[in-house]
């Protein structure tokens, strides 16, 4: 099982691109196979990865993830081809549907039939990246527009990789099945190893429906990580970000991370976290996270426990584990990168 590194977005710790580049170069030196940049409602991940491409040599560069409501499929294909060319063939295109809060509140796109949208989106991206004239007639995307002055066009900047890998963020069974059916990789987030193994069956079923070899679909769970001899300290470092995901990453009706906690048997705690968050009390939301919920949804604790959980992810079918760091300083995060690489060896 390889390790990937999620740099997230520019925040209080990695306040500059120089700090991010320092971390990514160290990850490359330690043998991490990939770095992943996220998209929320701040920093653009494609631009960030273009910056990192210029300062690195071997590490692969993935979007984890591009929100498909934020740009057209053709715009995503052009961005992917560009960074792939700039990096000498190191780009990984991670796509996700996001949720109604971002899709409707930020991008002005109705959050309806997200899986149908994803299916059409991936088909258009693949057509463009393959260098074929783009024509698509699907339930969500039609190109060229009918009864218009538009005509079929062909992408003029071919990527180095043919085909260029496409990964889908997916949490529910149907979305996981779609990843197995049409994608080169699956990106679940916050999945404990046990739930990863269970949901992986839906990925394999989707691949089987499409006549594909399921073993060729990369399985790359994304998980917050913190290693420390003091397990309570490690938990406390990941609690604020976990509270944000369970409480604020979505609406009351649609928060996929909160739903995951419910599916895993932590429904009461997840509901209290969300209630506190929507009441504007982040401190209370953090306090509502019990140790067993933190242990389930993150990779944190003593070196011995983290080594065991890494082995459990490997056994569950992960081919790559993408770790996001919550240590308080850049130096602390450099130490975490080394610690995790050693524990995964």
Coordinates of C-alpha atoms in Angstrom, one line a residue:
X1 CA 0.0 0.0 0.0
X2 CA 1.5 3.3 -1.1
X3 CA 1.1 6.6 0.8
X4 CA -0.4 9.8 -0.6
X5 CA -0.3 13.2 1.0
X6 CA -3.4 15.5 1.1
X7 CA -2.2 19.1 1.4
X8 CA -5.8 20.3 1.7
X9 CA -6.1 24.0 1.1
X10 CA -4.0 27.0 2.3
X11 CA -4.8 27.5 5.9
X12 CA -3.2 28.8 9.1
X13 CA -0.4 26.2 9.1
X14 CA 0.6 26.1 5.5
X15 CA -0.1 29.8 5.0
X16 CA 2.1 30.0 1.9
X17 CA 2.7 28.0 -1.2
X18 CA 6.3 27.8 -0.2
X19 CA 5.3 26.0 3.0
X20 CA 3.2 23.6 0.9
X21 CA 6.1 23.0 -1.5
X22 CA 8.5 22.3 1.5
X23 CA 6.1 19.6 2.7
X24 CA 5.5 18.1 -0.7
X25 CA 9.2 17.9 -1.4
X26 CA 9.8 16.1 1.8
X27 CA 6.9 13.7 1.0
X28 CA 8.6 13.0 -2.3
X29 CA 11.9 12.4 -0.7
X30 CA 10.3 9.9 1.8
X31 CA 8.7 7.9 -1.1
X32 CA 5.1 9.1 -1.0
X33 CA 3.7 8.4 -4.4
X34 CA 1.3 11.3 -4.7
X35 CA 0.1 14.7 -3.4
X36 CA -3.5 15.7 -3.5
X37 CA -5.0 19.2 -3.5
X38 CA -8.6 19.9 -2.5
X39 CA -11.2 22.3 -3.7
X40 CA -13.7 23.9 -1.3
X41 CA -14.6 27.6 -1.6
X42 CA -11.1 29.0 -1.6
X43 CA -7.9 28.0 -3.3
X44 CA -8.0 26.4 -6.7
X45 CA -6.4 22.9 -6.7
X46 CA -5.3 22.8 -10.3
X47 CA -3.3 26.1 -10.0
X48 CA -1.8 24.8 -6.8
X49 CA -0.7 21.5 -8.5
X50 CA 0.8 23.4 -11.4
X51 CA 2.9 25.3 -8.8
X52 CA 4.0 22.0 -7.2
X53 CA 4.8 20.4 -10.5
X54 CA 7.5 23.0 -11.1
X55 CA 9.1 22.3 -7.8
X56 CA 9.0 18.5 -7.8
X57 CA 10.3 15.6 -9.9
X58 CA 8.6 12.3 -9.3
X59 CA 5.6 12.6 -7.0
X60 CA 2.2 12.4 -8.7
X61 CA -0.2 15.3 -8.6
X62 CA -3.9 14.7 -7.9
X63 CA -7.0 16.8 -7.4
X64 CA -8.8 15.5 -4.3
X65 CA -11.2 16.6 -5.6
X66 CA -12.4 19.0 -8.3
X67 CA -16.1 19.7 -7.8
X68 CA -17.9 19.0 -11.1
X69 CA -20.4 21.8 -10.6
X70 CA -17.6 24.3 -10.5
X71 CA -16.4 24.0 -14.1
X72 CA -17.5 22.3 -17.3
X73 CA -16.3 18.9 -18.2
X74 CA -14.3 20.4 -21.0
X75 CA -12.7 23.0 -18.7
X76 CA -11.7 20.1 -16.4
X77 CA -10.2 18.2 -19.4
X78 CA -8.2 21.2 -20.5
X79 CA -6.9 21.7 -17.0
X80 CA -5.9 18.0 -16.6
X81 CA -4.1 18.0 -20.0
X82 CA -2.3 21.2 -19.1
X83 CA -0.9 20.0 -15.7
X84 CA -0.2 16.6 -17.1
X85 CA 2.0 18.2 -19.8
X86 CA 3.7 20.6 -17.3
X87 CA 4.5 17.7 -15.0
X88 CA 5.7 15.2 -17.6
X89 CA 2.7 12.9 -17.1
X90 CA 2.2 13.0 -13.3
X91 CA -1.4 14.2 -13.1
X92 CA -4.3 12.4 -11.5
X93 CA -7.8 13.8 -12.1
X94 CA -10.0 13.4 -9.0
X95 CA -13.6 14.4 -9.4
X96 CA -16.6 14.6 -7.1
X97 CA -20.2 15.8 -7.0
X98 CA -19.8 17.7 -3.7
X99 CA -23.2 18.6 -2.1
X100 CA -26.0 21.0 -2.3
X101 CA -24.4 23.6 0.0
X102 CA -21.4 24.2 -2.4
X103 CA -23.2 23.3 -5.7
X104 CA -26.2 25.5 -5.2
X105 CA -24.8 28.2 -2.8
X106 CA -21.4 28.7 -4.3
X107 CA -21.6 27.6 -8.0
X108 CA -25.3 28.2 -8.7
X109 CA -25.9 24.7 -10.0
X110 CA -28.9 22.7 -9.0
X111 CA -27.8 19.6 -7.0
X112 CA -30.0 17.2 -8.9
X113 CA -29.2 13.7 -10.2
X114 CA -25.5 14.0 -9.1
X115 CA -24.6 10.5 -10.2
X116 CA -26.1 11.0 -13.7
X117 CA -24.1 14.2 -13.9
X118 CA -20.9 12.5 -12.9
X119 CA -21.4 9.8 -15.5
X120 CA -21.9 12.3 -18.3
X121 CA -19.1 14.4 -17.0
X122 CA -16.5 11.6 -17.0
X123 CA -17.6 10.5 -20.5
X124 CA -17.1 14.0 -21.9
X125 CA -13.7 14.3 -20.1
X126 CA -12.5 11.0 -21.5
X127 CA -13.6 11.9 -25.0
X128 CA -11.7 15.1 -24.9
X129 CA -8.6 13.7 -23.3
X130 CA -8.5 10.9 -25.9
X131 CA -8.3 13.5 -28.6
X132 CA -11.6 12.6 -30.2
X133 CA -14.2 15.2 -31.4
X134 CA -16.5 15.9 -28.5
X135 CA -20.1 14.9 -29.0
X136 CA -22.2 13.7 -26.1
X137 CA -26.0 13.3 -25.7
X138 CA -26.7 12.4 -22.2
X139 CA -29.4 13.2 -19.6
X140 CA -27.2 15.9 -18.0
X141 CA -24.7 17.1 -20.6
X142 CA -25.4 17.6 -24.4
X143 CA -22.5 18.7 -26.6
X144 CA -22.7 20.5 -29.0
X145 CA -25.9 22.2 -28.0
X146 CA -28.7 21.1 -30.3
X147 CA -30.1 23.6 -32.8
X148 CA -27.1 25.9 -32.1
X149 CA -24.2 27.3 -34.1
X150 CA -21.8 25.1 -32.2
X151 CA -19.9 22.2 -33.7
X152 CA -17.8 19.3 -32.5
X153 CA -14.3 20.4 -31.4
X154 CA -11.2 18.5 -30.5
X155 CA -8.8 19.2 -27.6
X156 CA -5.7 20.6 -29.1
X157 CA -3.4 19.9 -26.1
X158 CA -2.9 16.2 -25.6
X159 CA -1.9 14.9 -22.1
X160 CA 1.2 12.9 -21.7
X161 CA -0.7 10.0 -20.2
X162 CA -3.0 8.1 -22.5
X163 CA -5.3 7.4 -20.9
X164 CA -5.1 9.9 -18.1
X165 CA -6.3 8.4 -14.8
X166 CA -9.7 9.6 -13.4
X167 CA -10.6 9.0 -9.8
X168 CA -14.1 9.5 -8.3
X169 CA -14.9 10.6 -4.8
X170 CA -17.7 8.3 -3.6
X171 CA -19.2 7.4 -0.2
X172 CA -22.5 5.7 -0.7
X173 CA -23.1 2.3 -2.3
X174 CA -24.4 3.6 -5.6
X175 CA -21.7 6.2 -6.0
X176 CA -19.1 3.5 -5.2
X177 CA -20.6 1.3 -7.8
X178 CA -20.3 4.1 -10.4
X179 CA -16.6 4.5 -9.5
X180 CA -16.1 0.8 -10.2
X181 CA -18.0 1.1 -13.5
X182 CA -16.4 4.2 -15.1
X183 CA -13.3 5.3 -13.1
X184 CA -9.7 4.3 -12.7
X185 CA -9.8 4.9 -9.0
X186 CA -12.1 5.3 -6.0
X187 CA -11.6 8.1 -3.4
X188 CA -13.6 7.4 -0.2
X189 CA -13.0 9.8 2.7
X190 CA -13.0 9.1 6.5
X191 CA -13.7 5.4 5.9
X192 CA -12.4 3.0 8.7
X193 CA -10.9 -0.1 7.2
X194 CA -13.9 -2.3 8.1
X195 CA -16.3 0.0 6.2
X196 CA -13.8 0.3 3.3
X197 CA -13.8 -3.5 2.8
X198 CA -17.6 -3.6 2.9
X199 CA -18.1 -0.7 0.4
X200 CA -15.4 -2.0 -1.9
X201 CA -17.8 -4.8 -2.8
X202 CA -20.0 -2.2 -4.5
X203 CA -17.0 -0.9 -6.4
X204 CA -16.3 -4.5 -7.6
X205 CA -19.9 -5.0 -8.5
X206 CA -19.9 -1.9 -10.6
X207 CA -16.7 -3.0 -12.4
X208 CA -18.3 -6.4 -13.1
X209 CA -21.4 -4.8 -14.6
X210 CA -19.2 -2.9 -17.0
X211 CA -17.1 -5.9 -17.8
X212 CA -14.0 -4.4 -16.2
X213 CA -11.3 -5.9 -14.1
X214 CA -12.0 -4.6 -10.6
X215 CA -8.4 -5.1 -9.5
X216 CA -7.4 -2.3 -11.9
X217 CA -9.4 0.2 -10.0
X218 CA -7.2 2.0 -7.5
X219 CA -8.6 2.2 -4.0
X220 CA -7.3 5.4 -2.2
X221 CA -9.1 6.2 1.0
X222 CA -8.5 9.7 2.3
X223 CA -8.1 10.0 6.1
X224 CA -6.9 12.5 8.7
X225 CA -3.8 11.3 10.5
X226 CA -1.9 12.2 13.7
X227 CA 0.7 10.0 15.4
X228 CA 1.8 10.7 18.9
X229 CA 2.9 8.7 22.0
X230 CA 0.0 10.4 23.8
X231 CA -3.2 9.1 22.2
X232 CA -5.4 11.7 23.7
X233 CA -3.3 14.5 22.3
X234 CA -3.4 12.8 18.8
X235 CA -7.2 12.7 19.1
X236 CA -7.4 16.3 20.2
X237 CA -5.4 17.4 17.1
X238 CA -7.9 15.9 14.7
X239 CA -11.1 16.7 16.6
X240 CA -11.7 20.3 15.2
X241 CA -11.4 19.3 11.6
X242 CA -13.6 16.2 12.1
X243 CA -16.2 18.4 13.8
X244 CA -16.1 20.7 10.8
X245 CA -16.8 17.8 8.4
X246 CA -19.6 16.2 10.6
X247 CA -21.1 19.6 11.5
X248 CA -20.5 22.1 8.7
X249 CA -19.7 20.2 5.5
X250 CA -23.2 20.2 4.2
X251 CA -26.8 21.1 5.2
X252 CA -28.8 19.5 7.9
X253 CA -30.5 17.3 5.4
X254 CA -27.5 16.5 3.2
X255 CA -24.1 16.0 5.0
X256 CA -22.4 12.8 3.6
X257 CA -19.9 12.7 6.4
X258 CA -22.5 12.9 9.1
X259 CA -24.5 10.2 7.3
X260 CA -21.4 8.0 7.3
X261 CA -21.1 8.4 11.1
X262 CA -24.8 7.4 11.4
X263 CA -24.1 4.3 9.2
X264 CA -21.2 3.3 11.5
X265 CA -23.4 3.5 14.6
X266 CA -22.4 6.9 15.9
X267 CA -25.7 8.6 15.0
X268 CA -26.5 10.3 18.3
X269 CA -23.0 11.8 18.6
X270 CA -23.0 12.9 15.0
X271 CA -26.4 14.6 15.4
X272 CA -25.2 16.5 18.5
X273 CA -22.0 17.6 16.7
X274 CA -24.1 19.0 13.9
X275 CA -26.6 20.7 16.2
X276 CA -23.8 22.4 18.1
X277 CA -22.1 23.5 14.9
X278 CA -25.3 25.0 13.5
X279 CA -25.8 26.8 16.8
X280 CA -22.5 28.4 16.2
X281 CA -20.6 26.7 19.0
X282 CA -17.6 25.0 17.5
X283 CA -16.2 24.3 20.9
X284 CA -19.2 22.3 21.9
X285 CA -19.2 20.5 18.5
X286 CA -15.6 19.3 19.2
X287 CA -16.5 18.2 22.7
X288 CA -19.4 16.0 21.4
X289 CA -16.9 13.8 19.5
X290 CA -16.3 10.7 21.6
X291 CA -13.0 8.9 21.5
X292 CA -14.4 5.8 19.7
X293 CA -15.8 8.0 16.9
X294 CA -12.5 9.8 16.4
X295 CA -10.7 6.5 16.4
X296 CA -13.1 5.1 13.7
X297 CA -13.0 8.0 11.3
X298 CA -9.3 9.0 11.5
X299 CA -5.9 7.5 11.6
X300 CA -4.6 8.7 14.9
X301 CA -3.1 7.5 18.1
X302 CA 0.1 5.9 19.3
X303 CA 2.7 4.5 16.8
X304 CA 1.6 1.0 17.6
X305 CA -2.1 1.7 16.9
X306 CA -1.4 3.6 13.7
X307 CA 0.8 0.7 12.5
X308 CA -2.0 -1.7 13.2
X309 CA -4.6 0.5 11.4
X310 CA -2.3 0.9 8.4
X311 CA -2.1 -2.9 8.2
X312 CA -5.9 -3.0 8.5
X313 CA -6.3 -0.6 5.5
X314 CA -3.9 -2.7 3.5
X315 CA -5.9 -5.9 4.3
X316 CA -9.2 -4.2 3.5
X317 CA -8.1 -3.5 -0.1
X318 CA -6.5 -0.1 0.0
X319 CA -3.9 0.3 -2.7
X320 CA -3.0 3.8 -1.6
X321 CA -3.8 5.7 1.7
X322 CA -4.0 9.5 1.4
X323 CA -3.2 11.1 4.7
X324 CA -4.2 14.6 5.7
X325 CA -2.2 16.2 8.5
X326 CA -3.4 18.1 11.5
X327 CA -0.2 18.8 13.4
X328 CA 0.1 22.5 14.5
X329 CA 3.3 23.6 12.7
X330 CA 5.1 22.9 9.5
X331 CA 7.9 21.3 11.4
X332 CA 5.4 19.1 13.2
X333 CA 3.9 18.1 9.8
X334 CA 7.4 17.2 8.4
X335 CA 7.8 14.9 11.4
X336 CA 4.4 13.3 10.8
X337 CA 5.3 12.6 7.2
X338 CA 8.4 10.7 8.3
X339 CA 6.6 8.9 11.1
X340 CA 3.8 7.7 8.8
X341 CA 6.3 6.6 6.1
X342 CA 8.2 4.5 8.7
X343 CA 5.1 2.9 10.1
X344 CA 3.8 2.0 6.6
X345 CA 7.1 0.4 5.6

